[in-house]
């Protein structure tokens, strides 16, 4: 039987807490969208989405307990690449 | 037991690399979305009113819960709790199916309103709205395809658990199916606010 997960601290209870936080995050983001926040809205919404994704990545996908640095870095690196794509595109798009 | 056997990385490096490529795939579509939304902010907002926020929120809750159930299933497998594993895998599959049903109703509603790619009703609308609806169908469609594939992988894993091919000592297939499923959830976590919560 594999003991590594139990030693890592993954428990049913922890998962339930993460689940609760994710649902809470959803409630927050839906509420924020119905308030008239204007330009701020998209920032709030993206921030909440990033927080939720981080929870899923760290706890459900076990990156919190991942020993191999390389695997932990794959998603952050890809996200940085995307940010560069989108950012650089906007240096063009925003001027037209 | 005090041995710390790290599971060999070969069991998951493939899936993580694949996940990286999938993020880039959707990333390209998010790039399109961000550009067109920047160019047509008002029209994106107008067109987004075609969507049901209730359906979107419901589907978000469904996928979040399905991530929870599959995580429980995997933990149960590692603890040798075979029945619980199968129960929670079944729950995950039921949630996956529910997601697709809701999505089916959503698309059906659009079709009935004459909104689908290249439809005359759609093409009569302002450019920004056409772009939004086009992106909506493309991105949620591609995502739904991922739900289908991910669900199928989980169904295969369930069968293997039932047969004993997947068990505590050999969890790799289920773990990787679970990783893919969480990716599907993460993608939706971003899709949802960008399409349903434009204020």
XYZ file of C-alpha atoms in Angstrom:
295
model
C 0.000 0.000 0.000
C 1.319 3.433 -0.822
C 2.017 5.473 2.273
C 3.491 8.448 0.529
C 0.244 10.350 0.268
C -0.599 9.967 3.910
C 2.894 11.064 4.849
C 2.472 14.046 2.603
C -0.585 15.178 4.472
C -3.281 14.648 1.900
C -6.437 13.719 3.750
C -10.129 13.572 2.987
C -10.591 16.508 5.295
C -8.027 18.633 3.503
C -9.690 17.921 0.186
C -13.070 18.869 1.616
C -11.633 22.168 2.830
C -10.191 22.906 -0.602
C -13.539 22.045 -2.166
C -15.275 24.445 0.195
C -12.797 27.195 -0.644
C -13.324 26.640 -4.358
C -17.095 26.936 -3.994
C -16.610 30.027 -1.864
C -14.367 31.515 -4.525
C -17.072 30.870 -7.089
C -19.641 32.643 -4.933
C -17.281 35.597 -4.508
C -16.598 35.926 -8.197
C -20.267 35.714 -9.167
C -21.141 38.336 -6.561
C -18.333 40.599 -7.696
C -19.642 40.441 -11.234
C -23.061 41.680 -10.202
C -21.647 44.697 -8.380
C -20.890 47.638 -10.613
C -17.115 47.520 -10.425
C -16.388 48.650 -13.951
C -12.751 48.254 -14.879
C -11.932 46.648 -11.566
C -14.268 43.746 -12.295
C -11.995 41.879 -14.654
C -9.060 42.154 -12.273
C -11.077 40.778 -9.377
C -12.448 38.010 -11.514
C -9.037 36.996 -12.859
C -7.501 37.161 -9.396
C -10.158 34.841 -7.987
C -9.795 32.474 -10.955
C -6.030 32.367 -10.425
C -6.484 31.668 -6.736
C -8.902 28.829 -7.458
C -6.600 27.316 -10.063
C -3.691 27.515 -7.661
C -5.697 25.582 -5.086
C -6.541 22.881 -7.609
C -2.938 22.668 -8.816
C -1.388 22.576 -5.368
C -3.754 20.278 -3.546
C -5.854 18.243 -5.942
C -3.007 17.813 -8.397
C -0.520 17.275 -5.578
C 2.019 19.910 -6.573
C 2.201 20.852 -2.921
C 3.891 17.543 -2.259
C 5.656 17.043 -5.543
C 9.326 16.245 -5.063
C 10.499 16.853 -8.588
C 11.150 20.542 -9.109
C 10.838 20.140 -12.866
C 7.233 19.028 -12.609
C 6.369 21.830 -10.236
C 7.786 24.321 -12.701
C 5.987 23.167 -15.843
C 2.768 25.068 -15.186
C 4.379 28.290 -13.919
C 6.709 28.337 -16.920
C 3.856 27.785 -19.354
C 1.847 30.528 -17.674
C 4.774 32.939 -17.971
C 5.094 32.065 -21.656
C 1.403 32.807 -22.114
C 1.700 36.075 -20.247
C 4.493 37.077 -22.603
C 2.451 36.086 -25.655
C -0.531 38.049 -24.530
C 1.473 40.950 -23.166
C 3.550 41.407 -26.285
C 0.483 41.063 -28.485
C -1.091 43.900 -26.573
C 1.861 46.170 -27.176
C 0.725 45.939 -30.772
C -3.038 45.673 -30.417
C -3.266 48.533 -27.970
C -1.710 50.921 -30.460
C -4.089 50.309 -33.324
C 5.914 1.935 7.757
C 8.551 4.583 7.479
C 9.857 4.019 3.970
C 9.420 7.040 1.786
C 9.024 5.618 -1.685
C 8.627 8.499 -4.038
C 6.708 7.262 -7.024
C 8.945 7.209 -10.086
C 8.609 10.390 -12.088
C 8.131 8.434 -15.308
C 4.628 7.715 -14.069
C 3.536 11.306 -14.342
C 6.002 13.370 -16.336
C 4.197 12.549 -19.589
C 0.877 13.795 -18.321
C 2.371 16.967 -16.869
C 4.068 17.793 -20.150
C 0.806 17.138 -21.945
C -0.986 19.394 -19.474
C 1.554 22.095 -20.300
C 0.754 21.808 -23.992
C -2.981 21.884 -23.318
C -2.611 25.108 -21.375
C -0.818 26.591 -24.354
C -3.573 25.347 -26.644
C -6.286 27.097 -24.695
C -3.869 29.940 -24.111
C -3.906 30.695 -27.810
C -7.674 30.948 -27.697
C -7.507 33.133 -24.600
C -5.147 35.367 -26.523
C -7.765 35.747 -29.240
C -10.420 36.392 -26.648
C -8.408 39.068 -24.873
C -7.585 40.870 -28.112
C -11.154 40.925 -29.390
C -12.591 41.844 -26.036
C -10.171 44.729 -25.835
C -11.301 45.872 -29.264
C -15.040 45.391 -28.723
C -15.743 45.761 -25.011
C -19.337 46.907 -25.303
C -20.333 44.303 -27.858
C -18.773 41.538 -25.801
C -20.893 42.657 -22.893
C -24.052 42.810 -24.998
C -23.508 39.379 -26.511
C -22.685 37.861 -23.133
C -26.280 38.499 -22.121
C -27.222 35.586 -24.352
C -25.609 33.323 -21.783
C -27.288 32.069 -18.658
C -25.234 32.962 -15.610
C -27.135 30.354 -13.681
C -26.122 27.576 -16.064
C -22.527 28.729 -16.030
C -22.383 28.870 -12.246
C -24.064 25.494 -11.983
C -21.528 23.963 -14.332
C -18.704 25.553 -12.372
C -20.007 24.000 -9.170
C -20.389 20.677 -10.960
C -16.811 20.614 -12.212
C -15.340 21.812 -8.933
C -17.201 19.050 -7.130
C -16.075 16.498 -9.701
C -12.463 17.488 -9.038
C -13.146 16.920 -5.368
C -14.702 13.501 -5.950
C -11.889 12.282 -8.180
C -9.295 13.463 -5.644
C -11.130 11.478 -2.964
C -11.247 8.463 -5.265
C -7.483 8.545 -5.758
C -6.800 8.923 -2.061
C -9.161 6.058 -1.337
C -7.321 3.910 -3.846
C -4.019 4.576 -2.123
C -5.565 3.585 1.169
C -6.833 0.379 -0.314
C -10.469 1.434 0.066
C -11.653 -0.088 -3.173
C -15.375 0.428 -2.719
C -14.949 4.086 -1.893
C -12.689 4.503 -4.910
C -15.324 3.127 -7.240
C -18.124 5.064 -5.578
C -16.358 8.392 -5.951
C -15.252 7.608 -9.477
C -18.851 6.913 -10.336
C -19.836 10.217 -8.744
C -17.216 11.971 -10.845
C -18.582 10.401 -14.002
C -22.120 11.383 -13.071
C -20.988 14.972 -12.562
C -19.123 14.939 -15.865
C -22.255 13.760 -17.630
C -24.309 16.446 -15.882
C -21.915 19.091 -17.104
C -22.382 17.937 -20.673
C -26.155 17.833 -20.277
C -26.247 21.427 -19.026
C -23.923 22.492 -21.829
C -26.185 20.698 -24.277
C -29.177 22.673 -23.055
C -27.209 25.893 -23.296
C -26.182 25.262 -26.863
C -29.684 24.106 -27.713
C -31.072 27.402 -26.501
C -28.638 29.296 -28.685
C -29.451 27.211 -31.722
C -33.146 27.843 -31.174
C -32.468 31.568 -31.123
C -30.731 31.147 -34.453
C -27.277 31.618 -32.996
C -24.602 29.314 -34.328
C -21.396 29.882 -36.280
C -22.163 31.418 -39.671
C -25.884 31.695 -38.972
C -27.683 34.570 -40.729
C -29.026 35.819 -37.390
C -25.532 35.947 -36.002
C -23.939 37.516 -39.044
C -26.486 40.327 -38.915
C -25.090 41.392 -35.582
C -22.219 43.796 -34.925
C -18.744 42.419 -35.485
C -17.827 42.278 -31.794
C -20.870 40.157 -31.023
C -20.094 37.753 -33.849
C -16.579 37.359 -32.471
C -17.843 36.752 -28.961
C -20.342 34.085 -29.995
C -17.769 32.467 -32.259
C -15.262 32.328 -29.438
C -17.943 31.031 -27.116
C -18.760 28.071 -29.320
C -15.118 27.352 -30.108
C -13.799 27.522 -26.586
C -16.661 25.841 -24.770
C -16.829 23.298 -27.568
C -13.150 22.449 -27.300
C -13.528 22.325 -23.550
C -16.554 20.005 -23.801
C -14.471 17.724 -26.003
C -11.932 17.612 -23.201
C -14.701 16.773 -20.734
C -15.721 13.901 -22.975
C -12.187 12.557 -23.339
C -11.412 13.041 -19.653
C -14.629 11.346 -18.650
C -13.850 8.426 -20.936
C -10.404 8.071 -19.399
C -11.961 8.021 -15.939
C -14.494 5.429 -17.064
C -11.660 3.227 -18.294
C -9.878 3.731 -14.974
C -13.052 2.741 -13.125
C -13.232 -0.467 -15.091
C -9.618 -1.196 -14.292
C -10.246 -0.595 -10.597
C -13.158 -2.989 -10.699
C -10.978 -5.634 -12.290
C -8.102 -5.010 -9.946
C -5.735 -3.889 -12.684
C -5.604 -0.521 -10.994
C -5.041 -0.817 -7.278
C -3.069 0.746 -4.423
C 0.227 -0.669 -5.674
C -0.475 0.376 -9.276
C -2.267 3.704 -9.166
C -0.665 5.312 -12.197
C -3.558 5.070 -14.665
C -6.035 6.582 -12.236
C -3.635 9.283 -11.090
C -3.012 10.433 -14.613
C -6.676 10.343 -15.538
C -7.249 12.434 -12.419
C -4.573 14.933 -13.399
C -6.203 15.406 -16.779
C -9.571 15.829 -15.131
C -8.255 18.567 -12.858
C -6.892 20.318 -15.915
C -10.379 20.290 -17.414
C -11.602 21.917 -14.203
C -8.859 24.563 -14.248
C -9.637 25.515 -17.839
C -13.283 25.962 -16.977
C -12.347 28.039 -13.921
C -11.014 30.601 -16.390
C -13.604 30.128 -19.124
C -16.496 30.721 -16.760
C -15.793 34.299 -15.638
C -14.536 35.371 -19.043
C -17.722 34.364 -20.825
C -20.421 34.470 -18.168
C -19.343 37.251 -15.851
C -18.781 40.241 -18.103
C -20.268 43.195 -16.293
